[in-house]
Every structure is written in C-alpha cells, then in structure tokens.
Amino acid sequence: MSDDPLASIENGLKPYRGRYPTFERLPERGRGRDEVLRELEEMAREEAPRWEKGFASGAVYHGDREHVDFLSRVYAIHSQSNPLHVDLWPSATKFEAEIVAMTGAMLRHPEPVGTVTSGGTESILLAMKAYRDRSGLRDAQIVAPDSAHAAFDKAASVFGMELVKVPVADDLRADVAAMEAALTDRTVVVVGSSPGFPHGLVDPIEELSELARSRGIGFHSDACLGGFVLPFAERLGHDVPPFDFRLPGVTSMSCDTHKFGYAAKGTSVVLYRDADLRHHQYFTVTDWPGGLYMSPTFAGSRPGALSAACWAAMVTIGEEGYLEAARRIVETASRIKDGIGAIDGLRVLGDPLFNVAFASADERLDIYRVMDAMSKRGWSLNGLHRPPCLHICTTLRHTQPGVADRLLADLGESVAEVRGNPESEGGMAPVYGMAGSLPDRSVVAGFLRGFMDMWYRV
C-alpha cells in the first residue's frame, strides 16, 4: 500500500478530467445549452449501466426508466416551487401533509404527526433535537446500539448531546439488558433500528420501546431503510416483529421515502407520537426585522418539486404496488442469502430480510479483497466493520432476470480469485483493513477528511 492511500483512489473519483472542460471560475461567456446538455447526457449514459443493471447495493431502489421519466416530468412541472412560500405554492402543503399522513398510516399511527425532510439523516437529527429541546437538558443523552446509523453520531455532535453506544449482542441486534444498564437520569431517548443498515437485522423494538416507556423516556424506531418494506413483508406472511406505532413505547420514527418509497432522492419523513414533540422540532423567530420567520425543518428554502415527486410516486404505486415490490425483493434476497451461504468460505450474518450481510468463514480469506475482486467485475458492494463483512441491499434492480445469478457467480469467482492470490495489493482492501485495525480513530478520521477534500478538487 502506498504512503498516500488516496492517490490510488483519485483517478476513479475524477474520471472526467481532461475529457470535458474544467471550470475554476465562471466562463467569460456562457456556454451553449445544447453543448452543456450533450455533456450531461454523455456522463449520465456512462454512469447509468452499473445501477440500471443491478450492480449497486442500494443506491437506486426502483430505477425503471418509465418510473424515472414520470418523476422527472413531475419535478419539471414543480421546479420553481418552494415550500417556504406557501402563499405562492399551496400545493406544497397538500403534498407534504399527505406524504406524512400516508406514511404514518402505513406505520400504524392512528393520527399521523410529522414532517417531510431531505433524507434520513435530517429526519434523525430533527428527532434528536426534539428530544433534547423537550428535556431542557444541556447534557441530554442518547442511548443506542453501536449498529445504529451514523446520523445519530452526527446529531450528538451537532446538538451537544452525549451518545452512549452500547455493543450489540452476539446475534448483532441491540442488547436489551446492556441498553438498560446504560440508561441514566440524563437519557432522553433510546434508539433501535428497523432494520439496521450494517447487517439488515431488526432490533428487539418491542422490548426496547417498552423499556423506554417504563422509564418515561422517548424511543425512536429508525425505519429509514425498512419503513416501506417491513409493513408489506408482514402482510406477505414473513416473520416481522412489531417495530412501529402499534407499540405504545415508540414515540418517533424515521422512514425514507426516497429509498423503498421509490421517490426521487431527497425526501424522508420523521413521525412523532404527538404534536407536542413535533413542536420541539420547529424553529421560529418573532422579532426579526425581516418579519415573522418559521421553519419546520432545518432548511429555509426547499425544493418543492421533490415533495411533489414523492407524493406522485406514492399515489401512483399504491399499496398493491408496494406489496408486489416487497414480494419481489424479499424473494430475490432469499435466493441471494441461500446462494451466499452455499459458497465455501462465506457466511451470512443472521437472517436478514432484504439487506444481506456476509463475512468470511475462513480466517485466511480477506473479505475486503473479495470486495475488490467484485469491484473489478463491476459490483459496488458496501464494506463494513465489526465484524469485517460486506452487504448487498437488495432492491428492485436486483429482481431483474439474471441479476441474482450473476451476483452469485461473480462472488464465487471472486472468492476463488482471492484464495488463489491472497497477497495482491491495491484497491480498497488495504484502506478498509487499516480503518478496521487502527486503534487511533483520529488517523482514520483524517483519511476520511482527505477523501472529502478530494470531492471538491477540480
């Protein structure tokens, strides 16, 4: 591995250098629209095949061309809409109120209360802010399993809260007894995942939420990933433990409409048990010279077109459409699980419903080198830590004919390749290995900051 692990990554991150004009300042004269459109279309055509053909884990959850074109038309119709100015665009209040109502009803809320946000991270941050502000504590505490989404780390950092991370149990789900032992008089919210991003496993939400309720503490069920799959999988007869508002201890939820809700990227929903908790999310200024100011979420101006596209996706797909999508996804994920389990040297972690994590069953087999071998074959899988493993989040893209078979065949070949050449260098394996083994996390954080710097390097 080179002294600078970023050096080998930059070319892949910046493939258009030298192929298209680069702008470090505004062009003296504006370019022709036809020329700009041609370049944009060329880049899109080059990038589309990997996600269209199902080579990506998650990322694009629907991707059917007819659906994408429909959402693009909706976006174009409402491209100037801004929910900050509801007097000009009252349609935005219709769309967002109905998105919240439909999502809440799906998640068993008798009288849905919530808001539309820009994504799962904002939904989680807003919920944590609401709990902190309701408590009035400056040192409010979040207790969460260490498998909970990184957005909870961000929330703690942004709002000056303490995040207590509790190691998961042997089954990689939240350890209820250990979570109980971590509670203090400063704990304002307990967190569980439905399911968690790393391993695709649903935490024991019923036990955790009841624990929180018995102590008078809020409980957040993070269903960003599973909110539009689990309710329909349950209707299909799959074993889905209760995770939503039917549990009296669940006081808030996050659910991403831009994942398995099949909306365009940039929308999610945060839901609350009651309006009082939602009020602690809001922001108001009553004495500003610019007039009365209010913002239900973090942003002021927001793209109303995204809410319109989200609403359009939900009402055109409907319950039957989501039920059929869940059936196809869960059936495909089951085939993938069985196929991975049959590959010598690999083991599936737990019994995930659609987000399938797998690790090496042979200490001589480096799972991150398997990831690199899959990358060479066009696949974009997620590398994970604790334990070292990979996952593939099964989407409608993977339910296309032949995709699951291709994944399993390529995975078998990749395992054989790594076994035949275990000392190969390059790729992301050394980076993941370094990140997983270094005790000084500041070194890893420095690497990540350098990686983000590279995004903005023209």
Short mmCIF file of C-alpha atoms in Angstrom, two decimals:
data_model
loop_
_atom_site.label_atom_id
_atom_site.label_comp_id
_atom_site.label_asym_id
_atom_site.label_seq_id
_atom_site.Cartn_x
_atom_site.Cartn_y
_atom_site.Cartn_z
CA MET A 1 0.00 0.00 0.00
CA SER A 2 1.38 3.44 -0.89
CA ASP A 3 2.08 6.08 1.75
CA ASP A 4 -0.90 8.01 0.42
CA PRO A 5 -3.87 5.63 0.11
CA LEU A 6 -5.87 8.41 -1.53
CA ALA A 7 -3.57 8.58 -4.54
CA SER A 8 -4.85 5.31 -5.99
CA ILE A 9 -8.47 6.38 -5.49
CA GLU A 10 -8.46 9.83 -7.07
CA ASN A 11 -8.42 8.74 -10.71
CA GLY A 12 -11.54 6.66 -10.19
CA LEU A 13 -13.26 9.54 -8.44
CA LYS A 14 -12.38 12.06 -11.16
CA PRO A 15 -12.76 10.19 -14.47
CA TYR A 16 -13.84 13.25 -16.46
CA ARG A 17 -10.63 15.23 -16.05
CA GLY A 18 -9.25 16.06 -19.46
CA ARG A 19 -12.35 14.75 -21.22
CA TYR A 20 -14.59 17.74 -20.59
CA PRO A 21 -13.87 21.42 -19.90
CA THR A 22 -12.95 22.20 -16.30
CA PHE A 23 -14.15 25.41 -14.67
CA GLU A 24 -12.21 27.02 -11.84
CA ARG A 25 -14.04 30.30 -12.41
CA LEU A 26 -17.11 31.43 -14.30
CA PRO A 27 -16.65 31.26 -18.08
CA GLU A 28 -16.34 34.73 -19.57
CA ARG A 29 -19.22 33.97 -21.87
CA GLY A 30 -21.95 31.46 -21.16
CA ARG A 31 -21.76 28.15 -22.97
CA GLY A 32 -24.44 26.96 -25.35
CA ARG A 33 -27.25 24.99 -23.77
CA ASP A 34 -27.09 22.27 -26.44
CA GLU A 35 -23.41 21.72 -25.72
CA VAL A 36 -23.98 21.53 -21.96
CA LEU A 37 -26.90 19.15 -22.40
CA ARG A 38 -24.81 16.92 -24.64
CA GLU A 39 -22.07 16.64 -21.99
CA LEU A 40 -24.56 15.97 -19.21
CA GLU A 41 -26.25 13.25 -21.25
CA GLU A 42 -22.91 11.64 -22.10
CA MET A 43 -21.92 11.47 -18.42
CA ALA A 44 -25.32 10.08 -17.45
CA ARG A 45 -25.14 7.40 -20.18
CA GLU A 46 -21.70 6.37 -18.93
CA GLU A 47 -22.78 6.13 -15.30
CA ALA A 48 -26.21 4.55 -15.74
CA PRO A 49 -25.39 0.95 -16.74
CA ARG A 50 -23.99 -0.10 -13.34
CA TRP A 51 -27.09 0.87 -11.38
CA GLU A 52 -29.55 0.06 -14.18
CA LYS A 53 -28.20 -3.48 -14.48
CA GLY A 54 -28.23 -4.08 -10.73
CA PHE A 55 -24.52 -3.85 -9.93
CA ALA A 56 -25.08 -1.49 -6.98
CA SER A 57 -26.01 -2.24 -3.39
CA GLY A 58 -28.95 0.03 -2.58
CA ALA A 59 -28.31 3.49 -4.12
CA VAL A 60 -31.11 3.25 -6.73
CA TYR A 61 -34.13 1.48 -5.32
CA HIS A 62 -36.52 1.47 -8.29
CA GLY A 63 -34.75 2.66 -11.43
CA ASP A 64 -37.29 1.56 -14.02
CA ARG A 65 -36.98 4.01 -16.91
CA GLU A 66 -40.71 4.68 -17.15
CA HIS A 67 -40.89 5.45 -13.42
CA VAL A 68 -37.82 7.70 -13.57
CA ASP A 69 -39.20 9.59 -16.56
CA PHE A 70 -42.52 10.08 -14.78
CA LEU A 71 -40.83 11.54 -11.68
CA SER A 72 -38.71 13.78 -13.91
CA ARG A 73 -41.87 15.18 -15.51
CA VAL A 74 -43.41 15.85 -12.11
CA TYR A 75 -40.22 17.58 -10.98
CA ALA A 76 -40.15 19.76 -14.08
CA ILE A 77 -43.76 20.86 -13.51
CA HIS A 78 -42.95 21.98 -9.96
CA SER A 79 -39.31 23.00 -10.42
CA GLN A 80 -39.90 26.56 -9.17
CA SER A 81 -41.91 25.54 -6.12
CA ASN A 82 -40.54 26.48 -2.67
CA PRO A 83 -42.48 25.38 0.43
CA LEU A 84 -41.04 28.35 2.32
CA HIS A 85 -43.56 30.45 0.39
CA VAL A 86 -46.78 28.56 0.98
CA ASP A 87 -48.83 31.53 -0.21
CA LEU A 88 -47.36 31.08 -3.69
CA TRP A 89 -47.32 27.29 -3.71
CA PRO A 90 -50.15 25.94 -1.52
CA SER A 91 -49.79 22.69 -3.48
CA ALA A 92 -46.67 22.05 -1.40
CA THR A 93 -48.74 21.89 1.79
CA LYS A 94 -51.10 19.40 0.15
CA PHE A 95 -48.26 17.15 -0.98
CA GLU A 96 -46.32 17.21 2.29
CA ALA A 97 -49.35 16.79 4.56
CA GLU A 98 -50.48 13.79 2.54
CA ILE A 99 -46.99 12.25 2.42
CA VAL A 100 -46.89 12.40 6.22
CA ALA A 101 -50.43 11.04 6.51
CA MET A 102 -49.84 8.13 4.12
CA THR A 103 -46.50 7.19 5.68
CA GLY A 104 -47.88 7.43 9.20
CA ALA A 105 -50.90 5.27 8.35
CA MET A 106 -48.59 2.65 6.84
CA LEU A 107 -46.62 2.65 10.12
CA ARG A 108 -49.77 2.20 12.25
CA HIS A 109 -50.04 5.76 13.58
CA PRO A 110 -53.72 6.48 14.34
CA GLU A 111 -53.32 10.25 13.80
CA PRO A 112 -50.03 10.83 11.93
CA VAL A 113 -47.88 13.76 13.05
CA GLY A 114 -44.61 14.59 11.31
CA THR A 115 -42.81 16.46 8.56
CA VAL A 116 -41.15 15.81 5.22
CA THR A 117 -37.35 16.15 5.35
CA SER A 118 -34.43 15.98 2.93
CA GLY A 119 -33.39 12.46 3.89
CA GLY A 120 -32.85 10.01 6.71
CA THR A 121 -30.04 12.00 8.28
CA GLU A 122 -32.22 15.10 8.61
CA SER A 123 -35.11 13.02 9.94
CA ILE A 124 -32.87 11.57 12.64
CA LEU A 125 -31.27 14.91 13.50
CA LEU A 126 -34.65 16.60 13.85
CA ALA A 127 -35.96 13.86 16.13
CA MET A 128 -32.89 14.07 18.38
CA LYS A 129 -33.23 17.87 18.51
CA ALA A 130 -36.88 17.50 19.52
CA TYR A 131 -35.99 15.19 22.42
CA ARG A 132 -33.17 17.45 23.58
CA ASP A 133 -35.28 20.61 23.45
CA ARG A 134 -38.23 18.98 25.17
CA SER A 135 -35.99 17.82 28.01
CA GLY A 136 -34.41 21.23 28.61
CA LEU A 137 -31.13 19.44 29.44
CA ARG A 138 -27.86 20.82 28.14
CA ASP A 139 -26.20 17.42 28.55
CA ALA A 140 -29.04 15.29 27.19
CA GLN A 141 -28.11 11.71 26.39
CA ILE A 142 -28.93 9.31 23.56
CA VAL A 143 -28.58 5.57 24.21
CA ALA A 144 -28.23 3.49 21.05
CA PRO A 145 -26.75 0.17 19.90
CA ASP A 146 -23.42 0.66 18.16
CA SER A 147 -25.06 -0.64 14.96
CA ALA A 148 -27.33 2.43 14.82
CA HIS A 149 -26.88 4.74 11.85
CA ALA A 150 -24.02 7.25 11.88
CA ALA A 151 -26.62 10.04 11.72
CA PHE A 152 -27.06 9.59 15.48
CA ASP A 153 -23.35 10.38 15.90
CA LYS A 154 -23.88 13.47 13.78
CA ALA A 155 -26.91 14.50 15.85
CA ALA A 156 -24.94 14.20 19.07
CA SER A 157 -22.12 16.25 17.60
CA VAL A 158 -24.37 18.99 16.21
CA PHE A 159 -26.62 19.35 19.26
CA GLY A 160 -24.07 18.85 22.02
CA MET A 161 -25.68 15.63 23.20
CA GLU A 162 -23.91 12.59 24.59
CA LEU A 163 -24.29 9.44 22.50
CA VAL A 164 -23.82 6.28 24.55
CA LYS A 165 -23.09 3.42 22.16
CA VAL A 166 -23.91 0.00 23.54
CA PRO A 167 -22.25 -3.09 21.98
CA VAL A 168 -24.71 -5.37 20.22
CA ALA A 169 -25.41 -8.91 21.39
CA ASP A 170 -23.93 -12.00 19.76
CA ASP A 171 -26.78 -12.02 17.24
CA LEU A 172 -25.73 -8.47 16.12
CA ARG A 173 -29.00 -6.99 17.40
CA ALA A 174 -29.36 -4.50 20.23
CA ASP A 175 -28.67 -5.99 23.66
CA VAL A 176 -31.71 -5.04 25.76
CA ALA A 177 -30.07 -5.71 29.13
CA ALA A 178 -26.96 -3.76 28.20
CA MET A 179 -29.08 -0.89 26.88
CA GLU A 180 -30.99 -0.81 30.18
CA ALA A 181 -27.74 -0.70 32.14
CA ALA A 182 -26.62 2.31 30.07
CA LEU A 183 -29.63 4.47 30.96
CA THR A 184 -29.11 7.45 33.27
CA ASP A 185 -31.20 10.34 34.52
CA ARG A 186 -29.92 12.30 31.51
CA THR A 187 -31.17 9.80 28.91
CA VAL A 188 -33.88 11.46 26.81
CA VAL A 189 -34.20 8.91 24.01
CA VAL A 190 -33.43 5.25 23.33
CA VAL A 191 -32.80 4.14 19.73
CA GLY A 192 -33.47 0.94 17.81
CA SER A 193 -33.14 0.12 14.10
CA SER A 194 -35.83 -1.39 11.88
CA PRO A 195 -33.60 -2.75 10.40
CA GLY A 196 -30.03 -1.54 10.91
CA PHE A 197 -28.02 -0.51 7.86
CA PRO A 198 -24.93 -2.68 8.53
CA HIS A 199 -26.45 -6.14 8.95
CA GLY A 200 -30.09 -5.71 7.90
CA LEU A 201 -31.39 -7.02 11.24
CA VAL A 202 -34.35 -5.59 13.15
CA ASP A 203 -33.52 -4.78 16.76
CA PRO A 204 -35.87 -6.01 19.52
CA ILE A 205 -38.02 -2.90 19.16
CA GLU A 206 -40.87 -4.13 21.35
CA GLU A 207 -38.61 -4.80 24.34
CA LEU A 208 -36.55 -1.64 23.87
CA SER A 209 -39.55 0.64 23.45
CA GLU A 210 -41.26 -0.84 26.50
CA LEU A 211 -38.06 -0.33 28.48
CA ALA A 212 -38.04 3.34 27.44
CA ARG A 213 -41.76 3.75 28.19
CA SER A 214 -41.38 2.27 31.67
CA ARG A 215 -38.73 4.89 32.43
CA GLY A 216 -40.61 7.81 30.89
CA ILE A 217 -38.03 8.10 28.11
CA GLY A 218 -38.62 8.63 24.39
CA PHE A 219 -37.97 5.82 21.91
CA HIS A 220 -37.01 6.27 18.26
CA SER A 221 -37.53 3.43 15.80
CA ASP A 222 -35.26 4.15 12.83
CA ALA A 223 -37.06 2.69 9.84
CA CYS A 224 -35.27 4.78 7.24
CA LEU A 225 -34.28 1.60 5.43
CA GLY A 226 -37.16 -0.73 6.19
CA GLY A 227 -40.20 1.51 6.56
CA PHE A 228 -41.59 0.76 3.10
CA VAL A 229 -40.61 -2.94 3.14
CA LEU A 230 -41.41 -4.35 6.58
CA PRO A 231 -45.15 -3.50 6.64
CA PHE A 232 -45.69 -5.19 3.29
CA ALA A 233 -43.41 -8.14 4.07
CA GLU A 234 -45.52 -8.72 7.17
CA ARG A 235 -48.67 -8.74 5.04
CA LEU A 236 -46.99 -11.32 2.81
CA GLY A 237 -46.58 -13.63 5.79
CA HIS A 238 -42.94 -13.05 6.67
CA ASP A 239 -41.87 -13.01 10.32
CA VAL A 240 -41.64 -9.26 11.02
CA PRO A 241 -41.61 -8.31 14.70
CA PRO A 242 -43.58 -5.20 15.70
CA PHE A 243 -41.50 -2.07 15.10
CA ASP A 244 -43.95 0.80 14.57
CA PHE A 245 -46.54 2.94 16.35
CA ARG A 246 -48.70 -0.03 17.32
CA LEU A 247 -46.13 -0.28 20.16
CA PRO A 248 -47.08 2.31 22.82
CA GLY A 249 -43.44 2.98 23.68
CA VAL A 250 -42.50 4.11 20.16
CA THR A 251 -42.61 7.92 20.27
CA SER A 252 -40.89 8.76 16.97
CA MET A 253 -39.85 7.13 13.71
CA SER A 254 -37.81 7.96 10.63
CA CYS A 255 -38.75 6.49 7.25
CA ASP A 256 -37.09 7.27 3.91
CA THR A 257 -39.47 7.82 1.04
CA HIS A 258 -36.50 8.11 -1.34
CA LYS A 259 -35.42 4.52 -0.65
CA PHE A 260 -38.10 1.84 -0.90
CA GLY A 261 -40.78 4.52 -1.19
CA TYR A 262 -39.33 4.97 -4.70
CA ALA A 263 -39.39 8.77 -4.66
CA ALA A 264 -36.62 10.88 -6.18
CA LYS A 265 -33.56 11.33 -3.98
CA GLY A 266 -34.00 13.98 -1.33
CA THR A 267 -37.07 13.10 0.76
CA SER A 268 -37.76 11.31 4.03
CA VAL A 269 -40.39 11.50 6.77
CA VAL A 270 -39.97 11.96 10.52
CA LEU A 271 -43.03 10.98 12.57
CA TYR A 272 -43.93 11.70 16.19
CA ARG A 273 -46.37 10.18 18.64
CA ASP A 274 -47.93 13.62 19.29
CA ALA A 275 -47.87 17.22 18.11
CA ASP A 276 -46.17 18.48 21.27
CA LEU A 277 -42.99 16.56 20.47
CA ARG A 278 -43.09 17.82 16.87
CA HIS A 279 -43.31 21.40 18.16
CA HIS A 280 -39.83 20.98 19.66
CA GLN A 281 -38.55 20.30 16.16
CA TYR A 282 -39.86 23.60 14.76
CA PHE A 283 -37.90 26.86 14.63
CA THR A 284 -39.48 30.30 14.92
CA VAL A 285 -38.23 33.90 15.16
CA THR A 286 -40.79 36.52 16.16
CA ASP A 287 -38.70 39.72 16.38
CA TRP A 288 -36.64 39.69 13.19
CA PRO A 289 -36.72 42.95 11.15
CA GLY A 290 -37.39 40.76 8.11
CA GLY A 291 -40.74 39.72 9.52
CA LEU A 292 -42.09 36.60 11.20
CA TYR A 293 -39.92 33.59 10.38
CA MET A 294 -40.74 29.93 10.76
CA SER A 295 -39.15 26.73 9.52
CA PRO A 296 -40.49 23.24 10.27
CA THR A 297 -37.18 21.58 9.31
CA PHE A 298 -33.55 22.74 9.05
CA ALA A 299 -33.77 24.26 5.60
CA GLY A 300 -35.46 27.53 4.84
CA SER A 301 -35.99 27.38 1.10
CA ARG A 302 -36.61 23.81 -0.05
CA PRO A 303 -37.24 22.15 -3.43
CA GLY A 304 -40.99 21.72 -3.52
CA ALA A 305 -40.53 19.67 -6.67
CA LEU A 306 -39.07 16.83 -4.58
CA SER A 307 -42.16 16.73 -2.39
CA ALA A 308 -44.36 16.75 -5.50
CA ALA A 309 -42.38 13.85 -6.97
CA CYS A 310 -42.54 11.95 -3.68
CA TRP A 311 -46.32 12.38 -3.48
CA ALA A 312 -46.68 11.35 -7.12
CA ALA A 313 -44.60 8.21 -6.57
CA MET A 314 -46.65 7.15 -3.55
CA VAL A 315 -50.10 7.70 -5.05
CA THR A 316 -49.25 6.03 -8.37
CA ILE A 317 -47.62 2.97 -6.81
CA GLY A 318 -50.23 2.47 -4.09
CA GLU A 319 -50.50 -0.39 -1.62
CA GLU A 320 -50.70 -3.05 -4.31
CA GLY A 321 -47.55 -1.75 -5.99
CA TYR A 322 -45.57 -1.65 -2.75
CA LEU A 323 -46.80 -5.11 -1.81
CA GLU A 324 -45.67 -6.54 -5.14
CA ALA A 325 -42.31 -4.76 -4.90
CA ALA A 326 -41.74 -6.16 -1.40
CA ARG A 327 -42.62 -9.66 -2.63
CA ARG A 328 -40.08 -9.50 -5.45
CA ILE A 329 -37.36 -8.01 -3.25
CA VAL A 330 -37.73 -10.45 -0.36
CA GLU A 331 -37.87 -13.45 -2.71
CA THR A 332 -34.72 -12.29 -4.51
CA ALA A 333 -32.94 -11.58 -1.23
CA SER A 334 -33.78 -15.10 -0.06
CA ARG A 335 -32.15 -16.54 -3.19
CA ILE A 336 -29.11 -14.37 -2.61
CA LYS A 337 -28.86 -15.46 1.05
CA ASP A 338 -29.07 -19.13 0.13
CA GLY A 339 -26.53 -18.68 -2.66
CA ILE A 340 -24.00 -16.88 -0.48
CA GLY A 341 -24.39 -19.50 2.23
CA ALA A 342 -23.54 -22.17 -0.34
CA ILE A 343 -20.21 -20.54 -1.29
CA ASP A 344 -17.35 -22.19 0.57
CA GLY A 345 -15.66 -19.61 2.77
CA LEU A 346 -18.60 -17.24 3.23
CA ARG A 347 -21.31 -16.99 5.88
CA VAL A 348 -24.43 -14.84 6.06
CA LEU A 349 -24.79 -12.80 9.26
CA GLY A 350 -28.09 -13.54 10.98
CA ASP A 351 -31.29 -13.89 8.99
CA PRO A 352 -31.82 -10.54 7.23
CA LEU A 353 -34.95 -9.97 5.20
CA PHE A 354 -33.51 -7.94 2.31
CA ASN A 355 -30.23 -6.27 3.34
CA VAL A 356 -27.86 -9.24 3.24
CA ALA A 357 -24.56 -9.00 5.13
CA PHE A 358 -21.92 -11.69 4.80
CA ALA A 359 -18.46 -12.31 6.21
CA SER A 360 -15.57 -14.68 5.73
CA ALA A 361 -15.98 -18.12 7.30
CA ASP A 362 -12.26 -18.72 6.74
CA GLU A 363 -9.72 -16.51 8.54
CA ARG A 364 -7.39 -16.87 5.56
CA LEU A 365 -9.95 -15.27 3.25
CA ASP A 366 -9.79 -11.46 3.32
CA ILE A 367 -13.36 -10.28 2.80
CA TYR A 368 -12.20 -6.84 1.69
CA ARG A 369 -10.15 -8.37 -1.10
CA VAL A 370 -13.29 -10.20 -2.13
CA MET A 371 -14.91 -6.76 -2.30
CA ASP A 372 -12.09 -5.54 -4.56
CA ALA A 373 -12.47 -8.58 -6.79
CA MET A 374 -16.18 -7.87 -7.07
CA SER A 375 -15.42 -4.23 -7.88
CA LYS A 376 -13.28 -5.38 -10.81
CA ARG A 377 -16.34 -7.24 -12.05
CA GLY A 378 -18.41 -4.06 -11.89
CA TRP A 379 -20.10 -4.53 -8.50
CA SER A 380 -20.45 -1.80 -5.89
CA LEU A 381 -20.89 -3.54 -2.52
CA ASN A 382 -20.74 -1.95 0.93
CA GLY A 383 -17.70 -2.68 3.08
CA LEU A 384 -18.44 -2.84 6.80
CA HIS A 385 -16.61 -3.20 10.10
CA ARG A 386 -17.18 -5.08 13.38
CA PRO A 387 -17.18 -7.72 12.12
CA PRO A 388 -15.36 -7.26 8.79
CA CYS A 389 -18.05 -8.01 6.24
CA LEU A 390 -19.85 -6.84 3.12
CA HIS A 391 -23.50 -6.34 2.38
CA ILE A 392 -25.80 -6.00 -0.56
CA CYS A 393 -29.05 -4.12 -0.07
CA THR A 394 -31.50 -5.88 -2.37
CA THR A 395 -33.62 -3.54 -4.49
CA LEU A 396 -35.93 -3.83 -7.47
CA ARG A 397 -32.84 -3.56 -9.67
CA HIS A 398 -31.75 -6.98 -8.38
CA THR A 399 -35.10 -8.59 -9.14
CA GLN A 400 -34.45 -8.28 -12.88
CA PRO A 401 -33.91 -11.64 -14.61
CA GLY A 402 -30.40 -12.98 -14.21
CA VAL A 403 -29.05 -10.34 -11.79
CA ALA A 404 -29.02 -12.53 -8.67
CA ASP A 405 -27.43 -15.40 -10.64
CA ARG A 406 -24.74 -13.06 -11.95
CA LEU A 407 -24.05 -11.74 -8.44
CA LEU A 408 -23.61 -15.24 -7.02
CA ALA A 409 -21.46 -16.43 -9.94
CA ASP A 410 -19.20 -13.38 -9.69
CA LEU A 411 -18.99 -13.76 -5.92
CA GLY A 412 -17.94 -17.39 -6.24
CA GLU A 413 -15.29 -16.44 -8.79
CA SER A 414 -14.08 -13.59 -6.58
CA VAL A 415 -13.66 -15.86 -3.57
CA ALA A 416 -11.68 -18.31 -5.70
CA GLU A 417 -9.55 -15.49 -7.09
CA VAL A 418 -8.66 -14.17 -3.62
CA ARG A 419 -7.84 -17.65 -2.38
CA GLY A 420 -5.55 -18.12 -5.35
CA ASN A 421 -3.80 -14.77 -4.85
CA PRO A 422 -4.26 -13.70 -1.21
CA GLU A 423 -1.35 -11.22 -1.19
CA SER A 424 -2.47 -8.97 -4.05
CA GLU A 425 -2.11 -5.23 -3.46
CA GLY A 426 -4.06 -2.11 -4.34
CA GLY A 427 -7.78 -1.42 -4.31
CA MET A 428 -9.83 -0.57 -1.25
CA ALA A 429 -8.90 -3.65 0.81
CA PRO A 430 -5.85 -2.02 2.44
CA VAL A 431 -7.88 1.07 3.24
CA TYR A 432 -10.66 -0.92 4.93
CA GLY A 433 -8.11 -3.10 6.67
CA MET A 434 -6.33 -0.03 8.00
CA ALA A 435 -9.58 1.58 9.13
CA GLY A 436 -10.65 -1.56 10.95
CA SER A 437 -7.35 -2.20 12.71
CA LEU A 438 -6.04 1.21 13.76
CA PRO A 439 -6.72 1.92 17.44
CA ASP A 440 -6.27 5.66 16.84
CA ARG A 441 -9.55 6.64 15.19
CA SER A 442 -8.28 10.17 14.56
CA VAL A 443 -5.99 8.76 11.85
CA VAL A 444 -8.97 7.18 10.12
CA ALA A 445 -10.98 10.39 10.51
CA GLY A 446 -8.11 12.30 8.92
CA PHE A 447 -8.21 9.95 5.95
CA LEU A 448 -11.94 10.48 5.54
CA ARG A 449 -11.49 14.25 5.65
CA GLY A 450 -8.86 13.95 2.94
CA PHE A 451 -11.23 11.86 0.87
CA MET A 452 -13.94 14.51 1.16
CA ASP A 453 -11.42 17.21 0.25
CA MET A 454 -10.82 15.27 -2.93
CA TRP A 455 -14.51 15.55 -3.89
CA TYR A 456 -14.09 19.30 -4.19
CA ARG A 457 -10.79 19.26 -6.05
CA VAL A 458 -11.38 20.29 -9.66
#
